[in-house]
XYZ file of C-alpha atoms in Angstrom:
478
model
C 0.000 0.000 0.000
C 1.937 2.944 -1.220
C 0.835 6.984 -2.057
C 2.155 9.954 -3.301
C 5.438 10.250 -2.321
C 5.326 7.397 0.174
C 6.648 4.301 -2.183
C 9.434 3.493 0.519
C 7.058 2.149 3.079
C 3.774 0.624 3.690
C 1.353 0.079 6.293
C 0.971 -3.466 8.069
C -0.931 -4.675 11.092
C 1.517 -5.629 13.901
C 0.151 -8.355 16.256
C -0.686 -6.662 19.869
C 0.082 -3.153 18.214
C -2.243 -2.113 15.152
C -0.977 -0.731 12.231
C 3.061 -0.213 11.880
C 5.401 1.217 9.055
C 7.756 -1.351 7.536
C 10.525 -0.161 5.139
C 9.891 -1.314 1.120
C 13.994 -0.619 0.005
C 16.953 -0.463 1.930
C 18.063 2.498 4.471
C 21.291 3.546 5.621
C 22.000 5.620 8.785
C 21.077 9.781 7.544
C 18.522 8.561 4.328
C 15.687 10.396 4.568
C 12.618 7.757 4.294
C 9.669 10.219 3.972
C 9.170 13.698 4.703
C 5.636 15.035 5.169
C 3.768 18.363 5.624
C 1.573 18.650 8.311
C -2.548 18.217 7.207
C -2.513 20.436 9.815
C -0.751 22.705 12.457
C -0.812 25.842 14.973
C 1.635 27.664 16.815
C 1.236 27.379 20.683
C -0.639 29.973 22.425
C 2.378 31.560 24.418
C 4.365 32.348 21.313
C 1.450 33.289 18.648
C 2.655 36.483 18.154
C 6.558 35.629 17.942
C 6.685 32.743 15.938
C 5.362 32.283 11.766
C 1.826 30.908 11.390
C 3.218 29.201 8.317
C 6.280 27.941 7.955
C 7.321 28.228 12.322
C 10.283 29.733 12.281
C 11.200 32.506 14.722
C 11.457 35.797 13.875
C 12.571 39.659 14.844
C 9.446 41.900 13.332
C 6.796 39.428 11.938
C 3.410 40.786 9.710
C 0.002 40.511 11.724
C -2.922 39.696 9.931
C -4.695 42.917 9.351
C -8.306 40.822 9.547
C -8.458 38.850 13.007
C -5.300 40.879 14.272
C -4.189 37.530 15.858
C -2.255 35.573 12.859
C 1.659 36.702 12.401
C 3.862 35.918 9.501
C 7.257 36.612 8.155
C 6.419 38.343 4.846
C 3.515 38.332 2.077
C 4.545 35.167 0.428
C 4.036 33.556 4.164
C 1.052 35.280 4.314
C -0.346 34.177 0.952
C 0.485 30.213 1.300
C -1.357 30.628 4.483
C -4.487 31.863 3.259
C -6.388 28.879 2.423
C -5.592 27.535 6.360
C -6.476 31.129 7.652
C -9.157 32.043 5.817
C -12.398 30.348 7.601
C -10.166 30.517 10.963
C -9.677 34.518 10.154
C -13.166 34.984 10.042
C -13.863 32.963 13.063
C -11.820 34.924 15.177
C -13.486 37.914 14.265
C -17.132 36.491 14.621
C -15.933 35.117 18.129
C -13.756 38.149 19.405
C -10.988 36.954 20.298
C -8.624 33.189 19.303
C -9.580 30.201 21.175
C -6.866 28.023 22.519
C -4.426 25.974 20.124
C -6.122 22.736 20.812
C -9.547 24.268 19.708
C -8.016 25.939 16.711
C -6.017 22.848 15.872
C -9.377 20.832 15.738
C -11.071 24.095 13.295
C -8.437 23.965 11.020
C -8.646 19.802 11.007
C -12.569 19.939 10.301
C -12.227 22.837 7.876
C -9.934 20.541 5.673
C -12.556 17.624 5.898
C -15.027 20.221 4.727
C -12.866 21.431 1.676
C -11.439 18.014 0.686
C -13.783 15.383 2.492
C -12.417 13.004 4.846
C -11.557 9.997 2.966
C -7.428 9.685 2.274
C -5.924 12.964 1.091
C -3.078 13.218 -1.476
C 0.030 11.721 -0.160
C -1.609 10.276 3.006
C -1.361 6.233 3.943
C -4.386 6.481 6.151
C -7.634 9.322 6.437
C -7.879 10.822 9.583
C -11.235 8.711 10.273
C -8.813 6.274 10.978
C -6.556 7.241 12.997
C -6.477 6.354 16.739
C -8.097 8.502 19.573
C -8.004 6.162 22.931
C -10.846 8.060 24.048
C -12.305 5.157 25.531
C -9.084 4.636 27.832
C -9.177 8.541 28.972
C -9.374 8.831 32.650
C -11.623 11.448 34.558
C -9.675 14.420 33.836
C -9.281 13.718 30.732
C -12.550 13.108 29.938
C -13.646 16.146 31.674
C -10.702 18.297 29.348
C -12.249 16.531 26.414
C -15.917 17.773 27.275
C -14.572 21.437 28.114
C -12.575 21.395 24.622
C -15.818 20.268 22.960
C -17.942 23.086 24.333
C -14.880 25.459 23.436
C -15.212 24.325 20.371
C -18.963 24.875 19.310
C -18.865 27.966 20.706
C -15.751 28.742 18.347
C -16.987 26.964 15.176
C -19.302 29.813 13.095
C -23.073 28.284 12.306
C -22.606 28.786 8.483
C -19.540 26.135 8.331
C -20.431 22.312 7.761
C -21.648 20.771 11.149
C -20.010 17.373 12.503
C -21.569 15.095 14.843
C -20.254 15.291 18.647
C -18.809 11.681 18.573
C -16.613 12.951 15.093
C -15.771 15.856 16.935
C -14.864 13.979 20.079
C -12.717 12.185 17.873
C -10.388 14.699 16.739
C -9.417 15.562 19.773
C -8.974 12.133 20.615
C -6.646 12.063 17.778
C -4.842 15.858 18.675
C -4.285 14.217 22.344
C -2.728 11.199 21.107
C -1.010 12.101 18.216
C -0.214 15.589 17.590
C 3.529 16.127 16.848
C 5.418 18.853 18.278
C 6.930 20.985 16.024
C 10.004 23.425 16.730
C 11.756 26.348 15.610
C 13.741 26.752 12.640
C 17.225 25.381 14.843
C 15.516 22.945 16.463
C 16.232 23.537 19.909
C 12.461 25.223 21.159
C 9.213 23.330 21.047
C 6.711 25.712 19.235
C 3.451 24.581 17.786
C 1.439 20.778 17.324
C 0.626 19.303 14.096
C -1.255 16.307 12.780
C 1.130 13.929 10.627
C -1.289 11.149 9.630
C 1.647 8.876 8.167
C 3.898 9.454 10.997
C 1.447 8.688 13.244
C 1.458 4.956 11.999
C 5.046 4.597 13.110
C 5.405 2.564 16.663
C 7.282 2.843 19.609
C 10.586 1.434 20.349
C 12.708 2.673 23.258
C 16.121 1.392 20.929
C 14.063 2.564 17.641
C 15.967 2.571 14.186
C 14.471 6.072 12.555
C 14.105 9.443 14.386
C 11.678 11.979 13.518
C 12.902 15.580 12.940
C 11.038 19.110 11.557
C 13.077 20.299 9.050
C 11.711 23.293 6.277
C 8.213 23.017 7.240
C 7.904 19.113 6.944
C 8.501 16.700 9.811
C 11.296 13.777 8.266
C 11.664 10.114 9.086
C 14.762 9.665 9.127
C 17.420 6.372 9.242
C 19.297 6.016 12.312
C 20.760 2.315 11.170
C 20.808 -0.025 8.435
C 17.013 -0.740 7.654
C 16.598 -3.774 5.877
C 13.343 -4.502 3.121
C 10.684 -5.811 5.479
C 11.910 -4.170 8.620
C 9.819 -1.940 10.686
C 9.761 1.641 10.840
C 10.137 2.540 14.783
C 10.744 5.890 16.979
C 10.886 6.444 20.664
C 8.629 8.501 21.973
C 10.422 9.130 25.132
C 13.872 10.156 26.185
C 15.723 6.999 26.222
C 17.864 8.524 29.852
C 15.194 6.502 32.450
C 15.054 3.352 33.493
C 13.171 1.221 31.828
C 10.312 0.932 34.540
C 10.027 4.930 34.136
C 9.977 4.604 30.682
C 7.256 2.334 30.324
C 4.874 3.989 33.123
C 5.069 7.452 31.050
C 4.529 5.606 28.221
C 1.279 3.591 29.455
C 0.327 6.756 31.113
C 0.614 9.069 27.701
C 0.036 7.008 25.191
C -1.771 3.721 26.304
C 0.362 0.508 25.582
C 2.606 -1.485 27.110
C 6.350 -0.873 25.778
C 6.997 -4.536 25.126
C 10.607 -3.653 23.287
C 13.663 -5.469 23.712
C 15.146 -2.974 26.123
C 12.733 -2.691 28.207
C 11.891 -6.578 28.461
C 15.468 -7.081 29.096
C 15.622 -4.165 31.104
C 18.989 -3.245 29.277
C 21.106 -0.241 30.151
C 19.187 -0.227 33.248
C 22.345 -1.567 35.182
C 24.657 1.424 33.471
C 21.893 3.828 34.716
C 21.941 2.600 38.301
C 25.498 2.172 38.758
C 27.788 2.520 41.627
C 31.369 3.487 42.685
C 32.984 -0.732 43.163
C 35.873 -2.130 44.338
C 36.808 -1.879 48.075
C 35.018 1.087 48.895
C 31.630 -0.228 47.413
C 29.012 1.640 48.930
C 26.134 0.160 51.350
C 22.714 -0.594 50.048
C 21.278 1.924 52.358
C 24.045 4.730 51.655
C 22.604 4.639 47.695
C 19.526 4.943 48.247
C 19.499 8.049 51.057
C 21.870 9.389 47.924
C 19.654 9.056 45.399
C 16.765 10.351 47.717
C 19.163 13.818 48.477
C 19.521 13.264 44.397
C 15.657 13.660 44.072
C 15.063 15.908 46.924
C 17.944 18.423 45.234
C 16.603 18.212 41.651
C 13.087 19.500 43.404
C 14.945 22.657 44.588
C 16.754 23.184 40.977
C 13.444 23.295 39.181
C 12.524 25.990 41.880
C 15.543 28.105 41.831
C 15.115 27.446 38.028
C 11.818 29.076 37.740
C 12.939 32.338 39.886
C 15.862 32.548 37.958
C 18.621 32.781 40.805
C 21.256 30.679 38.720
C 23.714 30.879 41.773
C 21.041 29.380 44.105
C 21.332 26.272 40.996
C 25.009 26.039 41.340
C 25.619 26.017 44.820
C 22.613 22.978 44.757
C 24.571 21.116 42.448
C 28.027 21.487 44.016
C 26.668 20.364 47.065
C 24.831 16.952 45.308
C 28.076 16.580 43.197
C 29.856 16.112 46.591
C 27.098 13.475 47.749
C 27.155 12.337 44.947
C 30.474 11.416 43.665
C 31.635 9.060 46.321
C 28.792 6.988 45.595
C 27.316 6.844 42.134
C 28.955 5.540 38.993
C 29.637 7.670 36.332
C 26.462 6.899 34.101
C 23.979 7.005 37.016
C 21.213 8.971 35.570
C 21.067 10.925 38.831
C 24.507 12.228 38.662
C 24.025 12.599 34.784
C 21.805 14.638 35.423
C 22.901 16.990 37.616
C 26.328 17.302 35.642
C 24.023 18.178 33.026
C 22.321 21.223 34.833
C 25.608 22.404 36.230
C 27.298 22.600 32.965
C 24.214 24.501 31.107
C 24.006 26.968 34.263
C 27.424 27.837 34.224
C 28.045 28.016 30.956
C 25.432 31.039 31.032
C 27.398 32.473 33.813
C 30.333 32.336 31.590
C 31.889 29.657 34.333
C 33.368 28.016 30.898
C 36.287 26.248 32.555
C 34.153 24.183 35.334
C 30.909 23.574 33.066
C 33.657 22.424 30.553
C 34.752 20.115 33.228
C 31.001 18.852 33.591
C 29.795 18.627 30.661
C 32.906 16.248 29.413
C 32.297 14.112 32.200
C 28.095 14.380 30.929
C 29.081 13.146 27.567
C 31.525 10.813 28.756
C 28.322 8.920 30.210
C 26.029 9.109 27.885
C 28.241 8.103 25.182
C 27.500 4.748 27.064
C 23.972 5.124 27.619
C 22.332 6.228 24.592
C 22.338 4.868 21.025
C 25.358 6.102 18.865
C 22.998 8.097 16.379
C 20.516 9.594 19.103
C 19.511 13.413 18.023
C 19.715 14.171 21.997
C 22.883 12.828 22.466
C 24.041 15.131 19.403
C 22.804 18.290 20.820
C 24.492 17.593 24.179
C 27.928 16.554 22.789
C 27.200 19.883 20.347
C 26.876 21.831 24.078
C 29.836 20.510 25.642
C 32.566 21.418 22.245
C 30.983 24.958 22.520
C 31.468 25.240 25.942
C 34.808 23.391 26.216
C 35.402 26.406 23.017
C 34.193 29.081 25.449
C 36.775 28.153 28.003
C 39.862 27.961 25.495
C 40.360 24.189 25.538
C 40.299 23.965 21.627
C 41.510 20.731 21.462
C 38.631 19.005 23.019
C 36.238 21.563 22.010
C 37.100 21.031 18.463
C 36.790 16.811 19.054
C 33.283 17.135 20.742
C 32.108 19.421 17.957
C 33.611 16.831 15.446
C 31.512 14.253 17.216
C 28.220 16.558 17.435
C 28.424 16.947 13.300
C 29.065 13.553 12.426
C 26.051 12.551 14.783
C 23.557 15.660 13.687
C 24.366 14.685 10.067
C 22.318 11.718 10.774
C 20.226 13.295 12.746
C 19.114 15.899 11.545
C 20.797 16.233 7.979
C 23.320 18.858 6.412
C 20.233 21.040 5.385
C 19.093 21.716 8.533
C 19.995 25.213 10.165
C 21.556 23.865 12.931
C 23.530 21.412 11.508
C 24.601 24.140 9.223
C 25.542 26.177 12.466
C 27.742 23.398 13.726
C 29.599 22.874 10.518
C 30.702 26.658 10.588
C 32.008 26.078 14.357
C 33.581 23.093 13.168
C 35.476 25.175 10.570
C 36.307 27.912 12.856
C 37.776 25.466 15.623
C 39.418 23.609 12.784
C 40.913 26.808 11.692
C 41.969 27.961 15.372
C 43.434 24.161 16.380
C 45.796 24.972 13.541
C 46.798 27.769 14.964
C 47.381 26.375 18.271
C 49.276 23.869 17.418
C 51.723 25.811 15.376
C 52.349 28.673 17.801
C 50.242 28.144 21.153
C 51.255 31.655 22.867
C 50.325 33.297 19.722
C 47.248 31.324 20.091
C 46.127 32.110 23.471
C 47.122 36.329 22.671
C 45.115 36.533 19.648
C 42.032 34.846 21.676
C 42.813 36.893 24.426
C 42.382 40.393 21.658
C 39.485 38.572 20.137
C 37.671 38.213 23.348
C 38.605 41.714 24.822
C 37.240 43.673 20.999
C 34.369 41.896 20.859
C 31.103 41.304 23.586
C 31.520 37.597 24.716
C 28.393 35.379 23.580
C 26.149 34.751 26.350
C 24.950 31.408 26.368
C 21.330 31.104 25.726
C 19.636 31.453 29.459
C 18.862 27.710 31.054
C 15.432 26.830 30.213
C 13.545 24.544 32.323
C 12.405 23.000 28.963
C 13.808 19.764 27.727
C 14.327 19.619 24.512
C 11.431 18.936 22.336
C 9.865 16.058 22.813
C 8.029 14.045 19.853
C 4.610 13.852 20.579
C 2.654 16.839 22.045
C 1.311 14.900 25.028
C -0.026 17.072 28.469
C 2.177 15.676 31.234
């Protein structure tokens, strides 16, 4: 069963799992298997009037729609290729007074499509959205009870002149928006900024070890190969962060999306041993001396978040100095506890412009999950792409320069040479290409002209911490 554009892969009913994506050719790690536009997608409603209605990307001055005064866009020929989305939703607005909530506009500009085009299989889709999952029927109580709310947002929102659908069809987009809208980020790939329905994607399952990753790249959303994919073989992506343990990992995933993660890491509960370790040999810790550890390692995390939210970045450091020294003694170097807190400590004071202890951190962060996480992940890219600049920041070229070596070779996979950020990190590799040479030939010289450079020109600031992770696949409500 192929379509438009999608003669790489079909659709097949897995046993225990519904339908699945199984490659029709052969794959190597980077190929791009499909790449689809969403049938359709919203910016979120915190960042409506910073962000492109179209094509997402982040922008300085943007146009506003001089109709509902709510859309924003780059330029006209943004604002033209979003007309036929905007135009029913522009009107809307107007009629209503003000723009409803990105779930409720998500679900107009779904049901406006069905009206225009019907909702049997549109041009370069596998499946229609009738068909697509919703899981209402396993919602809990609040759910349900968001559901019904969104509903009676909804008719309020939709005009009385427009096509009317049946509550149960209606019920069942947002059934679908819940359980499979796709977050979609900004043009470098490092801020989650609107949903969109991918009705192709969607048929893709879960697999905490998958062998594609998903990534939005120009205005599509690619599938892309992470390892040799054979004829036959399924299509999978993980839909969590692989850095839990296995038991986490399948809770949040029965808890968001339903199922049971039956995959072979999480049967075998693999890694799980790497992400628990700690310190052997003769001074092996006790049993109880771990676990009050990892409790302090909880309890501490708790009081980042907080200091995280007000903003007092010194409050952060001084927490995670004071777990590190807890810490250290006890845990291994790829317990997720530590792991994480390394990981904090090195984005805080790399905003500080700390380089030369974050540098310190954030090689030992990468040092453990180069252990951890599959050799081609897109998160373990961006973090070894963190640590070169920061190891850069502090004048250690030579590692700086290897880490951001590593980053490309792992984004180009990844994420592709096309994409902006990939493009980013080839330019840095360049530049610390350019100033290893230099430091090897004459290393005073080096360290003068850097110390010119620096004084001449204002030092970057490191983006400030966000208590975002990086964006996650699915849109889900935690």
């Amino acid at each position: 069963m192929t379509k438009g554009g999608m003669e790489s892969v079909e659709v097949f009913t897995t046993e225990g799992k519904g339908r699945g994506l199984k490659a029709q050719k052969e794959f190597l790690p980077g190929d791009v298997i499909f790449a689809e536009p969403a049938y359709a997608a919203v910016v979120f409603d915190s960042l409506t009037h910073v962000i492109c209605h179209t094509c997402f990307k982040r922008q300085e001055r943007l146009h506003r729609c001089g109709q509902c005064k709510f859309a924003y866009y780059c330029d006209r020929t943004c604002q033209r290729a979003a007309w036929l989305n905007h135009k029913n939703e522009c009107s809307a607005i107007k009629r209503h007074g003000k723009a409803p909530s990105e779930n409720i506009r998500l679900a107009a500009r779904i049901l406006w499509k069905i009206e225009r085009e019907g909702s049997g299989l549109s041009e370069g889709c596998l499946v229609s959205i009738d068909e697509l999952q919703n899981h209402v029927d396993s919602f809990g109580e609040e759910e349900k009870k968001d559901l019904r709310t969104d509903v009676e947002s909804f008719l309020e929102f939709w005009p009385p002149h427009c096509q009317q659908f049946g509550m149960q069809f209606i019920s069942h987009i947002f059934g679908v928006i819940s359980c499979n809208g796709f977050t979609l980020s900004d043009q470098r790939g490092l801020q989650a900024v609107g949903v969109g329905i991918f009705p192709n994607l969607c048929q893709a399952n879960h697999d905490c070890w998958p062998n594609c990753t998903v990534v939005f790249n120009n205005g599509k959303i690619e599938l892309r190969a992470l390892s040799k994919i054979s004829p036959g073989d399924e299509l999978t992506v993980s839909y969590v962060d692989f850095l839990n343990l296995s038991e986490e990992r399948r809770k949040q995933l029965k808890k968001q999306y339903y199922f049971d993660c039956t995959c072979e890491h999480c049967k075998k509960q693999l890694k799980d041993d790497l992400m628990l370790a700690v310190k052997g040999g003769e001074s092996k810790p006790s049993a109880d001396t771990v676990k009050e550890v990892i409790q302090f390692s909880k309890d501490t995390l708790e009081k980042i978040n907080k200091a995280r939210m007000e903003g007092l970045y010194h409050e952060v450091v001084k927490l995670c100095r004071d777990c590190l020294k807890k810490q250290e003694p006890v845990l291994g170097d790829t317990n997720i506890y530590l792991l994480r807190i390394l990981s904090i400590a090195s984005e805080v004071l790399s905003y500080l412009q700390m380089f030369e202890e974050a540098a310190d951190y954030a090689k030992r962060m990468v040092d453990g999950y180069l252990k951890i996480y599959h050799p081609n992940n897109a998160q373990l890219g961006m973090a070894v792409m963190r640590a070169g600049v920061t190891h850069w920041h502090a004048g250690l070229i030579e590692a700086g320069h290897g880490l951001i070596c590593k980053a490309y070779a792992i984004l180009l996979i990844t994420h592709g040479p096309s994409h902006p950020i990939t493009k980013d990190l080839e330019a840095m590799r360049v530049q610390t290409e350019m100033e290893l040479r230099l430091f090897q030939q004459n290393e005073f010289m080096y360290y003068k002209m850097r110390e010119a450079a620096l004084k001449n020109q204002k030092i970057q600031v490191m983006p400030e911490p966000s208590n975002e992770n990086a964006p996650s696949l699915f849109h889900k409500k935690e």
